[in-house]
Coordinates of C-alpha atoms and ligand atoms in Angstrom, one line a residue:
M25 CA 21.1 -11.3 -12.1
Q26 CA 22.1 -14.5 -10.1
A27 CA 20.3 -17.7 -10.9
S28 CA 17.8 -18.6 -8.2
A29 CA 14.7 -20.4 -7.0
F30 CA 11.5 -18.5 -6.2
V31 CA 9.4 -20.4 -3.6
L32 CA 5.9 -19.0 -3.5
F33 CA 3.6 -19.9 -0.5
G34 CA 0.0 -19.0 -1.3
A35 CA 0.4 -19.6 -5.1
T36 CA -3.2 -20.6 -5.5
G37 CA -4.4 -17.3 -3.9
D38 CA -5.8 -14.1 -5.1
L39 CA -2.7 -12.1 -4.9
A40 CA -0.7 -14.6 -6.7
K41 CA -3.2 -14.8 -9.5
R42 CA -3.7 -11.0 -9.8
K43 CA -0.3 -9.6 -9.1
I44 CA 2.7 -12.0 -8.5
F45 CA 2.5 -14.3 -11.5
P46 CA 1.7 -11.3 -13.9
A47 CA 4.7 -9.5 -12.5
L48 CA 7.0 -12.5 -12.9
Y49 CA 5.6 -13.0 -16.4
N50 CA 6.3 -9.3 -17.4
L51 CA 9.8 -9.6 -16.1
H52 CA 10.2 -12.8 -18.1
L53 CA 8.9 -11.0 -21.3
E54 CA 11.4 -8.2 -20.7
G55 CA 14.3 -10.6 -20.2
K56 CA 14.7 -9.4 -16.6
L57 CA 14.5 -12.8 -14.9
P58 CA 17.7 -14.9 -14.5
E59 CA 18.3 -17.3 -17.4
R60 CA 18.4 -20.1 -14.8
F61 CA 15.2 -19.6 -12.6
A62 CA 12.8 -22.0 -11.1
V63 CA 9.4 -21.1 -9.5
F64 CA 8.0 -23.5 -6.8
A65 CA 4.3 -22.8 -6.5
L66 CA 2.8 -24.0 -3.2
G67 CA -0.7 -24.4 -1.9
R68 CA -3.1 -27.1 -0.5
K69 CA -5.3 -27.4 -3.5
P70 CA -4.7 -30.5 -5.5
F71 CA -3.1 -29.1 -8.7
N72 CA -0.4 -30.9 -10.6
D73 CA 2.2 -29.1 -12.7
E74 CA 0.1 -29.2 -15.9
L75 CA -3.1 -28.1 -14.2
F76 CA -1.4 -25.4 -12.3
R77 CA 0.3 -24.0 -15.5
V78 CA -3.1 -23.8 -17.2
H79 CA -4.3 -21.9 -14.1
V80 CA -1.4 -19.5 -14.4
A81 CA -2.0 -19.1 -18.1
E82 CA -5.5 -18.1 -17.4
S83 CA -4.5 -15.6 -14.8
L84 CA -2.0 -14.1 -17.2
G85 CA -4.7 -13.8 -19.9
R86 CA -6.8 -11.8 -17.4
F87 CA -4.4 -9.8 -15.4
S88 CA -1.1 -9.3 -17.2
R89 CA -0.2 -5.9 -18.2
K90 CA 1.1 -7.2 -21.7
G91 CA 1.6 -10.3 -23.7
K92 CA -1.9 -11.5 -22.8
E93 CA -2.2 -13.3 -26.1
N94 CA 1.3 -14.4 -26.6
A95 CA 0.7 -18.1 -26.2
A96 CA 4.3 -19.1 -26.8
A97 CA 5.7 -16.7 -24.2
I98 CA 3.1 -17.8 -21.7
A99 CA 3.9 -21.5 -22.3
D100 CA 7.7 -20.7 -22.0
F101 CA 7.1 -18.9 -18.7
A102 CA 4.7 -21.6 -17.3
A103 CA 7.3 -24.2 -18.0
R104 CA 9.5 -22.6 -15.4
I105 CA 6.9 -23.4 -12.7
Q106 CA 6.4 -26.6 -10.6
Y107 CA 3.5 -27.0 -8.3
H108 CA 3.7 -28.8 -4.9
V109 CA 1.0 -29.5 -2.5
L110 CA 2.1 -28.2 0.9
D111 CA 0.2 -27.6 4.2
A112 CA 2.2 -24.8 5.8
R113 CA 1.5 -26.3 9.3
D114 CA 3.0 -29.7 8.4
P115 CA 6.8 -29.9 9.2
E116 CA 7.1 -33.0 7.0
S117 CA 6.0 -31.0 3.9
Y118 CA 9.0 -28.8 4.2
I119 CA 11.4 -31.7 4.1
R120 CA 9.7 -33.0 0.9
L121 CA 9.8 -29.5 -0.6
K122 CA 13.6 -29.3 0.3
H123 CA 14.3 -32.4 -1.6
A124 CA 12.3 -31.2 -4.6
V125 CA 14.0 -27.9 -4.6
E126 CA 17.5 -29.5 -4.3
K127 CA 16.7 -31.8 -7.2
R128 CA 15.5 -29.0 -9.4
E129 CA 18.5 -26.9 -8.5
T130 CA 20.8 -29.8 -9.5
E131 CA 19.0 -30.1 -12.8
L132 CA 19.3 -26.4 -13.6
G133 CA 22.6 -25.9 -12.0
L134 CA 21.3 -23.4 -9.6
P135 CA 23.7 -22.3 -6.8
G136 CA 21.2 -22.4 -4.0
N137 CA 19.9 -18.9 -4.0
R138 CA 16.3 -19.1 -2.7
L139 CA 13.8 -16.4 -2.4
F140 CA 10.7 -17.3 -0.2
Y141 CA 7.6 -15.3 -0.8
L142 CA 4.8 -15.5 1.8
S143 CA 1.6 -14.7 0.1
V144 CA -0.5 -16.3 2.8
A145 CA -2.6 -15.1 5.8
P146 CA -0.5 -13.4 8.5
E147 CA -0.9 -16.1 11.0
H148 CA 1.2 -18.4 8.8
F149 CA 4.2 -15.8 8.6
G150 CA 6.0 -16.8 11.7
P151 CA 5.4 -20.6 11.5
I152 CA 6.4 -20.8 7.9
A153 CA 9.6 -18.8 8.5
M154 CA 10.5 -21.1 11.4
H155 CA 9.7 -24.3 9.4
I156 CA 12.0 -23.0 6.6
R157 CA 14.8 -22.6 9.0
E158 CA 14.3 -25.8 10.9
S159 CA 13.8 -28.0 7.8
G160 CA 17.1 -26.7 6.3
L161 CA 15.1 -25.3 3.3
G162 CA 16.7 -22.0 4.1
N163 CA 20.1 -23.4 3.3
E164 CA 23.4 -21.9 4.2
D165 CA 25.0 -22.4 0.7
G166 CA 23.2 -19.8 -1.4
R167 CA 21.6 -16.4 -0.6
T168 CA 18.3 -16.8 0.9
R169 CA 15.6 -14.0 1.3
L170 CA 12.2 -13.9 2.8
V171 CA 9.6 -11.6 1.3
I172 CA 6.4 -11.1 3.3
E173 CA 3.2 -9.4 2.4
K174 CA 1.3 -7.2 4.7
P175 CA -0.3 -7.1 7.3
F176 CA 2.8 -6.9 9.4
G177 CA 1.0 -7.4 12.7
H178 CA -2.3 -6.2 14.0
D179 CA -1.0 -3.6 16.4
L180 CA 2.3 -2.5 17.8
A181 CA 2.8 -5.5 20.2
S182 CA 1.9 -8.1 17.5
A183 CA 4.1 -6.5 14.9
R184 CA 7.1 -6.6 17.4
S185 CA 6.3 -10.2 18.2
L186 CA 6.2 -11.1 14.5
N187 CA 9.5 -9.3 13.8
D188 CA 11.1 -11.2 16.7
T189 CA 10.0 -14.6 15.3
L190 CA 11.1 -13.7 11.8
G191 CA 14.4 -12.5 13.2
R192 CA 15.0 -16.0 14.7
A193 CA 14.6 -17.6 11.3
F194 CA 16.3 -15.1 8.9
P195 CA 18.9 -12.4 9.4
S196 CA 17.1 -9.1 9.4
D197 CA 18.9 -7.9 6.2
D198 CA 17.3 -10.8 4.3
I199 CA 13.7 -9.9 5.4
Y200 CA 11.9 -7.9 2.8
Y201 CA 8.6 -6.3 4.0
I202 CA 6.5 -5.5 0.8
D203 CA 4.6 -2.3 0.7
H204 CA 3.4 -2.2 -2.8
Y205 CA 2.8 1.5 -2.7
L206 CA 6.6 1.8 -2.6
G207 CA 6.7 -0.1 -5.9
K208 CA 4.5 2.5 -7.7
P209 CA 6.8 4.2 -10.2
M210 CA 5.6 7.7 -9.4
V211 CA 6.3 7.1 -5.7
Q212 CA 9.7 5.8 -6.5
N213 CA 10.4 8.8 -8.7
L214 CA 9.0 11.5 -6.4
Q215 CA 12.2 12.8 -4.9
A216 CA 14.0 12.6 -8.2
L217 CA 11.1 14.7 -9.6
I218 CA 11.6 17.3 -6.9
A219 CA 15.5 17.2 -7.0
S220 CA 15.6 17.6 -10.7
N221 CA 13.4 20.6 -10.8
P222 CA 14.9 23.4 -8.8
V223 CA 11.7 25.4 -9.1
L224 CA 10.0 22.6 -7.1
K225 CA 12.8 22.2 -4.7
A226 CA 12.8 25.9 -3.9
V227 CA 9.1 26.0 -3.0
L228 CA 8.3 22.8 -1.3
N229 CA 8.9 23.9 2.3
N230 CA 7.1 25.8 5.0
H231 CA 7.8 29.2 3.5
Y232 CA 5.5 28.5 0.6
V233 CA 3.4 25.5 1.3
A234 CA 0.2 26.0 3.3
N235 CA -0.7 22.3 3.6
V236 CA -0.1 18.9 2.0
Q237 CA -2.8 16.5 1.2
I238 CA -2.1 12.8 0.5
T239 CA -5.2 10.9 -0.7
A240 CA -5.7 7.3 -1.7
S241 CA -9.3 6.9 -2.6
E242 CA -10.9 3.7 -4.0
T243 CA -14.3 3.0 -5.6
V244 CA -14.2 -0.7 -4.7
G245 CA -15.8 -1.9 -1.5
V246 CA -14.6 -4.7 0.8
E247 CA -14.9 -7.1 -2.2
A248 CA -14.4 -10.8 -1.2
R249 CA -12.0 -10.0 1.8
A250 CA -14.6 -9.4 4.5
G251 CA -13.0 -12.0 6.7
Y252 CA -9.8 -10.1 6.8
Y253 CA -11.0 -6.6 6.4
D254 CA -13.6 -6.5 9.0
Q255 CA -10.9 -7.3 11.6
A256 CA -8.5 -4.7 10.1
G257 CA -10.4 -1.6 8.9
A258 CA -8.9 1.3 6.9
L259 CA -6.5 2.3 9.7
R260 CA -4.7 -1.0 9.6
D261 CA -5.4 -1.9 6.0
M262 CA -4.1 1.2 4.4
F263 CA -3.3 4.0 6.8
Q264 CA -0.5 2.4 9.1
N265 CA 1.4 1.1 6.1
H266 CA 0.7 2.6 2.6
M267 CA -0.3 6.1 3.7
L268 CA 2.5 6.6 6.3
Q269 CA 5.0 5.3 3.7
L270 CA 3.6 7.9 1.3
L271 CA 4.0 10.5 4.1
M272 CA 7.7 9.5 4.5
M273 CA 8.3 9.5 0.8
T274 CA 6.8 13.0 0.4
A275 CA 8.3 14.7 3.4
R276 CA 11.9 13.4 3.1
H277 CA 14.3 16.1 1.8
S278 CA 18.0 16.6 1.2
E279 CA 18.6 17.5 4.9
V280 CA 16.5 14.7 6.3
Y281 CA 16.4 11.8 3.7
D282 CA 16.1 8.9 6.1
K283 CA 12.4 7.8 6.2
R284 CA 12.8 6.6 9.8
K285 CA 13.6 10.2 10.9
I286 CA 10.5 11.6 9.1
I287 CA 8.1 9.2 10.8
D288 CA 9.9 9.7 14.0
S289 CA 9.3 13.4 13.7
V290 CA 5.5 13.2 13.5
Y291 CA 4.1 14.6 16.7
P292 CA 2.2 11.9 18.5
V293 CA -1.5 12.1 19.0
N294 CA -2.8 10.8 22.3
K295 CA -5.8 8.6 22.6
D296 CA -7.8 11.3 24.4
E297 CA -7.2 14.0 21.8
A298 CA -7.5 11.7 18.8
A299 CA -11.0 13.0 17.9
N300 CA -9.6 16.4 17.2
H301 CA -7.1 15.1 14.7
I302 CA -8.7 12.0 13.1
V303 CA -11.9 11.3 11.3
R304 CA -13.2 7.9 11.0
G305 CA -15.9 6.7 8.5
R306 CA -17.8 3.8 7.2
Y307 CA -19.6 3.6 3.8
A308 CA -23.4 3.5 3.7
A309 CA -25.4 2.4 0.7
G310 CA -25.1 4.6 -2.3
E311 CA -24.1 4.6 -6.1
I312 CA -20.8 3.9 -7.8
E313 CA -20.7 4.7 -11.4
G314 CA -24.5 4.7 -11.7
N315 CA -24.9 1.4 -10.0
A316 CA -26.5 1.0 -6.5
V317 CA -24.2 -0.6 -4.1
P318 CA -24.9 -1.9 -0.5
G319 CA -23.6 -0.3 2.7
Y320 CA -20.6 -1.9 4.4
R321 CA -22.6 -3.7 7.1
D322 CA -24.7 -5.4 4.4
E323 CA -21.7 -6.7 2.4
P324 CA -21.3 -10.5 2.3
G325 CA -19.3 -11.8 5.2
V326 CA -19.3 -8.5 7.2
D327 CA -20.8 -8.7 10.7
P328 CA -24.0 -6.7 10.6
Q329 CA -23.1 -5.1 14.0
S330 CA -19.6 -4.3 12.8
N331 CA -17.9 -1.1 14.0
T332 CA -15.0 -1.3 11.5
D333 CA -13.8 1.8 9.6
T334 CA -13.6 2.0 5.9
Y335 CA -12.4 5.6 5.8
V336 CA -9.7 7.4 7.8
A337 CA -8.6 11.1 7.5
A338 CA -5.9 12.6 9.7
R339 CA -4.1 15.8 10.3
L340 CA -0.4 15.3 11.2
Q341 CA 2.4 17.8 12.1
L342 CA 6.1 17.2 11.7
D343 CA 8.9 18.4 13.9
D344 CA 11.1 19.0 10.9
P345 CA 13.1 21.9 9.7
I346 CA 11.4 22.0 6.3
W347 CA 7.9 21.1 7.3
R348 CA 7.4 22.6 10.8
G349 CA 4.0 24.3 10.9
V350 CA 2.7 22.8 7.7
P351 CA -0.3 20.4 8.3
F352 CA -0.2 17.1 6.4
Y353 CA -3.7 15.8 5.8
I354 CA -3.9 12.2 4.9
R355 CA -7.1 10.3 3.9
T356 CA -8.0 6.9 2.5
G357 CA -11.3 5.2 2.1
K358 CA -13.3 2.6 0.1
R359 CA -16.4 3.3 -2.0
L360 CA -15.5 6.9 -2.7
S361 CA -16.3 8.9 -5.8
E362 CA -13.1 7.9 -7.8
K363 CA -10.0 5.8 -7.8
S364 CA -7.2 8.2 -7.2
T365 CA -3.8 8.3 -5.3
R366 CA -2.2 11.6 -5.2
I367 CA 0.0 14.0 -3.2
V368 CA -1.1 17.7 -3.4
F369 CA 1.1 20.5 -2.2
V370 CA -1.3 23.5 -1.6
F371 CA 0.6 26.8 -1.8
K372 CA 0.0 29.7 0.6
N373 CA -2.6 32.1 -0.6
P374 CA -0.9 35.3 -1.8
L375 CA -4.0 37.3 -0.8
E376 CA -3.5 36.1 2.8
S377 CA -7.1 35.1 2.9
H378 CA -7.9 32.2 5.2
S379 CA -11.6 31.6 4.2
S380 CA -12.4 28.1 3.3
E381 CA -14.9 29.6 0.8
D382 CA -12.0 30.7 -1.4
P383 CA -11.1 28.3 -4.2
V384 CA -7.7 26.8 -3.9
R385 CA -5.8 28.6 -6.6
N386 CA -2.2 27.5 -6.6
Y387 CA -1.3 23.9 -6.1
L388 CA 0.9 21.1 -7.3
S389 CA -0.7 17.6 -7.6
I390 CA 1.5 14.6 -8.1
N391 CA -0.9 11.9 -9.3
I392 CA 0.3 8.4 -8.6
Q393 CA -2.6 6.5 -10.0
P394 CA -4.6 5.5 -12.0
N395 CA -2.5 7.5 -14.4
Q396 CA 0.8 9.0 -13.6
S397 CA 0.7 12.7 -14.1
V398 CA 1.5 16.1 -12.6
D399 CA -1.1 18.9 -12.3
F400 CA 0.0 22.4 -11.6
Q401 CA -2.7 25.0 -11.0
L402 CA -1.8 28.6 -11.6
N403 CA -3.6 31.9 -11.2
L404 CA -4.2 34.0 -14.3
H405 CA -5.8 37.4 -14.5
G406 CA -8.7 37.4 -16.9
L407 CA -9.7 40.5 -19.0
N408 CA -12.3 41.4 -16.4
G409 CA -9.5 41.6 -13.8
E410 CA -10.6 38.5 -11.9
I411 CA -8.2 35.8 -11.0
Q412 CA -9.0 32.6 -12.8
P413 CA -7.4 29.2 -11.9
V414 CA -5.7 27.7 -14.9
P415 CA -4.7 24.0 -14.8
L416 CA -1.5 22.7 -16.4
H417 CA -1.5 18.9 -16.9
F418 CA 1.5 16.8 -17.7
A419 CA 1.1 13.0 -18.3
T420 CA 3.2 10.1 -19.3
D421 CA 2.3 7.1 -21.6
A422 CA 0.3 4.9 -19.3
E423 CA 1.1 1.6 -21.2
E424 CA 4.8 1.9 -20.5
V425 CA 4.3 2.1 -16.7
P426 CA 5.4 -1.1 -15.0
E427 CA 3.3 -2.5 -12.1
A428 CA 4.5 -2.0 -8.6
Y429 CA 5.0 -5.8 -8.1
E430 CA 7.4 -5.9 -11.2
L431 CA 9.7 -3.4 -9.8
L432 CA 9.5 -4.9 -6.3
L433 CA 10.1 -8.4 -7.3
F434 CA 13.0 -7.4 -9.5
D435 CA 14.6 -5.5 -6.6
A436 CA 14.1 -8.5 -4.2
L437 CA 15.7 -10.9 -6.7
H438 CA 18.6 -8.4 -6.9
G439 CA 18.7 -8.0 -3.2
D440 CA 18.0 -4.3 -3.3
P441 CA 15.9 -3.4 -0.2
T442 CA 15.6 0.3 -1.1
F443 CA 11.9 0.3 -1.9
F444 CA 10.8 -2.1 0.7
A445 CA 9.4 -1.0 4.2
H446 CA 12.1 -1.3 6.8
W447 CA 11.4 -2.7 10.3
D448 CA 12.2 0.6 12.1
E449 CA 9.7 2.4 9.9
I450 CA 7.1 -0.2 10.4
E451 CA 7.5 -0.2 14.1
L452 CA 7.4 3.6 14.4
S453 CA 4.3 3.7 12.2
W454 CA 2.6 1.2 14.5
K455 CA 3.8 3.3 17.5
W456 CA 2.1 6.4 16.1
V457 CA -1.1 4.5 15.1
Q458 CA -1.5 2.6 18.4
P459 CA -3.2 5.3 20.4
I460 CA -5.5 5.9 17.5
L461 CA -6.4 2.2 17.4
E462 CA -7.2 2.3 21.1
A463 CA -9.3 5.4 20.6
F464 CA -11.2 3.6 17.9
E465 CA -11.8 0.6 20.0
E466 CA -12.9 2.7 23.0
R467 CA -15.3 4.7 20.6
I468 CA -13.5 7.9 21.6
V469 CA -13.4 8.8 17.9
P470 CA -16.9 8.9 16.3
L471 CA -17.7 6.7 13.4
H472 CA -19.3 8.8 10.6
A473 CA -21.2 7.2 7.8
Y474 CA -20.8 8.4 4.2
P475 CA -22.8 7.4 1.2
A476 CA -20.9 5.2 -1.4
G477 CA -19.9 7.4 -4.2
S478 CA -19.3 10.5 -2.2
N479 CA -16.1 12.2 -1.2
G480 CA -16.2 10.8 2.4
P481 CA -17.7 12.1 5.7
L482 CA -18.2 15.9 6.1
A483 CA -16.3 15.7 9.3
A484 CA -13.2 15.3 7.0
D485 CA -14.0 18.5 5.4
R486 CA -14.3 20.2 8.7
L487 CA -10.9 18.9 9.7
L488 CA -9.4 21.2 7.1
A489 CA -11.9 24.0 7.4
E490 CA -10.9 24.5 10.9
Q491 CA -7.6 25.9 9.6
G492 CA -9.0 27.6 6.6
F493 CA -8.4 24.9 4.1
A494 CA -10.3 22.6 1.8
W495 CA -9.5 19.3 0.1
V496 CA -8.4 19.5 -3.5
E497 CA -11.0 17.3 -5.2
H498 CA -10.8 15.8 -8.6
G499 CA -14.0 13.8 -8.7
Q500 CA -17.5 15.2 -8.2
G501 CA -18.8 13.0 -5.3
Q502 CA -22.4 13.2 -4.2
A503 CA -23.7 16.1 -2.0
V504 CA -24.3 14.9 1.5
E505 CA -26.4 16.3 4.4
E506 CA -25.6 15.9 8.0
E507 CA -27.5 14.1 10.8
T508 CA -26.5 12.4 14.0
I509 CA -27.8 8.9 15.1
G510 CA -27.1 6.9 18.3
E511 CA -25.4 7.9 21.4
S512 CA -21.8 7.5 20.8
L513 CA -21.7 7.4 17.0
A514 CA -22.2 10.4 14.9
Y515 CA -23.4 9.4 11.4
V516 CA -23.3 11.7 8.5
Y517 CA -25.3 11.0 5.3
Ligands
NDP625 N1 -5.2 -10.0 -2.4 C1 -4.8 -8.8 -2.3 O1 -5.2 -7.8 -3.0 C2 -3.8 -8.4 -1.3 C3 -3.3 -9.4 -0.4 N2 -2.3 -9.1 0.5 C4 -1.8 -10.1 1.5 O2 -1.3 -11.2 0.7 C5 -1.5 -12.4 1.4 C6 -2.3 -13.3 0.5 O3 -3.6 -12.7 0.3 P1 -4.6 -13.4 -0.8 O4 -3.8 -14.0 -1.9 O5 -5.6 -12.4 -1.0 O6 -5.2 -14.5 0.1 P2 -6.1 -15.9 -0.5 O7 -7.0 -16.2 0.7 O8 -6.7 -15.6 -1.8 O9 -5.0 -17.0 -0.6 C7 -4.4 -17.6 0.6 C8 -3.4 -18.5 0.0 O10 -2.8 -19.1 1.2 C9 -2.8 -20.6 0.9 N3 -3.0 -21.2 2.2 C10 -4.0 -21.0 3.2 N4 -3.8 -21.8 4.2 C11 -2.7 -22.6 3.9 C12 -2.0 -23.6 4.6 N5 -2.3 -24.0 5.8 N6 -0.9 -24.1 4.0 C13 -0.5 -23.7 2.8 N7 -1.1 -22.8 2.1 C14 -2.2 -22.2 2.7 C15 -4.0 -20.9 0.1 O11 -3.8 -22.1 -0.6 P3 -4.9 -23.1 -0.8 O12 -6.2 -22.4 -1.0 O13 -4.5 -23.9 -2.0 O14 -4.9 -23.9 0.4 C16 -3.9 -19.7 -1.0 O15 -2.9 -19.9 -1.9 C17 -2.2 -12.0 2.7 O16 -1.2 -11.7 3.7 C18 -2.9 -10.6 2.3 O17 -3.1 -9.9 3.5 C19 -1.7 -7.8 0.5 C20 -2.2 -6.8 -0.3 C21 -3.3 -7.0 -1.2
LIG626 O1 -3.0 -3.1 0.3 C1 -4.1 -2.9 -0.1 O2 -4.2 -2.1 -1.3 C2 -5.4 -2.1 -2.1 C3 -5.2 -0.8 -2.9 O3 -4.1 -0.9 -3.7 P1 -4.0 -0.1 -5.2 O4 -2.7 -0.5 -5.6 O5 -5.1 -0.7 -5.9 O6 -4.3 1.3 -4.8 C4 -6.6 -2.1 -1.2 O7 -7.7 -2.2 -2.1 C5 -6.6 -3.2 -0.2 O8 -7.7 -3.1 0.6 C6 -5.3 -3.1 0.6 O9 -5.2 -4.3 1.4

């Protein structure tokens, strides 16, 4: 790998602490960073190098996947980091930073390759990119790249405007949009898994598959991110990016491998018909792992009158030769019964029964997290002649699974954009989501409440039951009853 400088805006923030530094440290431990490598950590907080290295060491002790107690390795890694106070809005700061970077590059004999990672709030993305360009920090000598964190815009128009701004500062090929779900090893291996198993390749199509279910459920609530989340909601926070990327990764196949073509093939849902295809929810008070937790509106920092969604389920159809006629059900939400991300292919019922009362008998579940595994549920005939579902479970050694950020940072340093979100996909995703956003804003789609610890609103079960299907659940979730409150909002407890 080429020697380079890694310039991290937002180095004092939550993401840097929990993900970025641990990922870099694990690459360091595995000898996957260049021999000559300098990290410039930037923030407004008044750290110096020494204090910041202590801060990083503490973060690694808490969040690193391995080497938590390896003091020598931590010290070795921390020595590669310099901290610089920088206010992203101050053009002079960039000139000072440029001089510091050049000085260090000369000391280490670095050729001027610079990777700029923006782990800051989105309002800073455009201005920072422009300051990098105008200050000369994005130099012409080496290879420069810009990695940006989500959210990429708040809607279609703002995403386009952000992309235009970034495009004025960096060539589009050098802009890497991180979607960390694309860094999850099982997601990266999905197509290889299918391609290397002819038995799977043969049946994953509309001849045999009745429906596909993509779930990303979380037990955590809004945590300390209310300021951001209350403006975003589940549709922007998870659905527009991670969930639609999972859809693209799942539905691509040997004839149509280009993810852009997959997202482009999804039939649009108009604002006025959104309520027929989309379910919107918000968690109410409930219990998670035996502990009482508040409802979303009572979370610190959330507007008590908030109408933000914490759950979205959707039914999508693709105009694609392999998947035409197969509904894709996608759901994501916070404060649900379990942490689980999985893709389930439910096979057609050989008995031709379409009753949702029937148990799902034959499915393939590709489990992305918390543990990578594959479940295959088959039908066996018992001695009494009844069909019994028999699960087969295949799992890998969880300790050996790298974190998404390790794989993505390694690729970005190598200049490999394969597992990054590409602008065309982001734009097409926003295009699909835009009418839904408007339907949410105009309250055309009702906001259902679900108790924390449940499997989400009952309306999401009805979305499948309408077509004779049911979600494949792993967790138990609490039972819920239905009632309606308010004029325009249907709440389900
Ligand atoms: N945290 C997470 O789990 C995830 C975060 N993201 C995205 O990552 C990005 C960072 O998130 P997160 O770490 O949680 O945010 P935090 O609020 O924890 O950190 C923000 C960082 O930005 C810095 N910052 C703020 N204003 C300025 C400024 N004017 N000049 C220079 N630096 C500034 C802060 O530095 P200081 O305090 O020193 O001023 C801090 O380092 C966001 O875009 C977020 O959407 C994406 C996925 C998950
Ligand atoms: O991007 C985000 O992802 C996390 C969930 O990530 P995971 O890797 O733990 O599944 C989510 O909690 C957060 O709200 C969202 O911004």
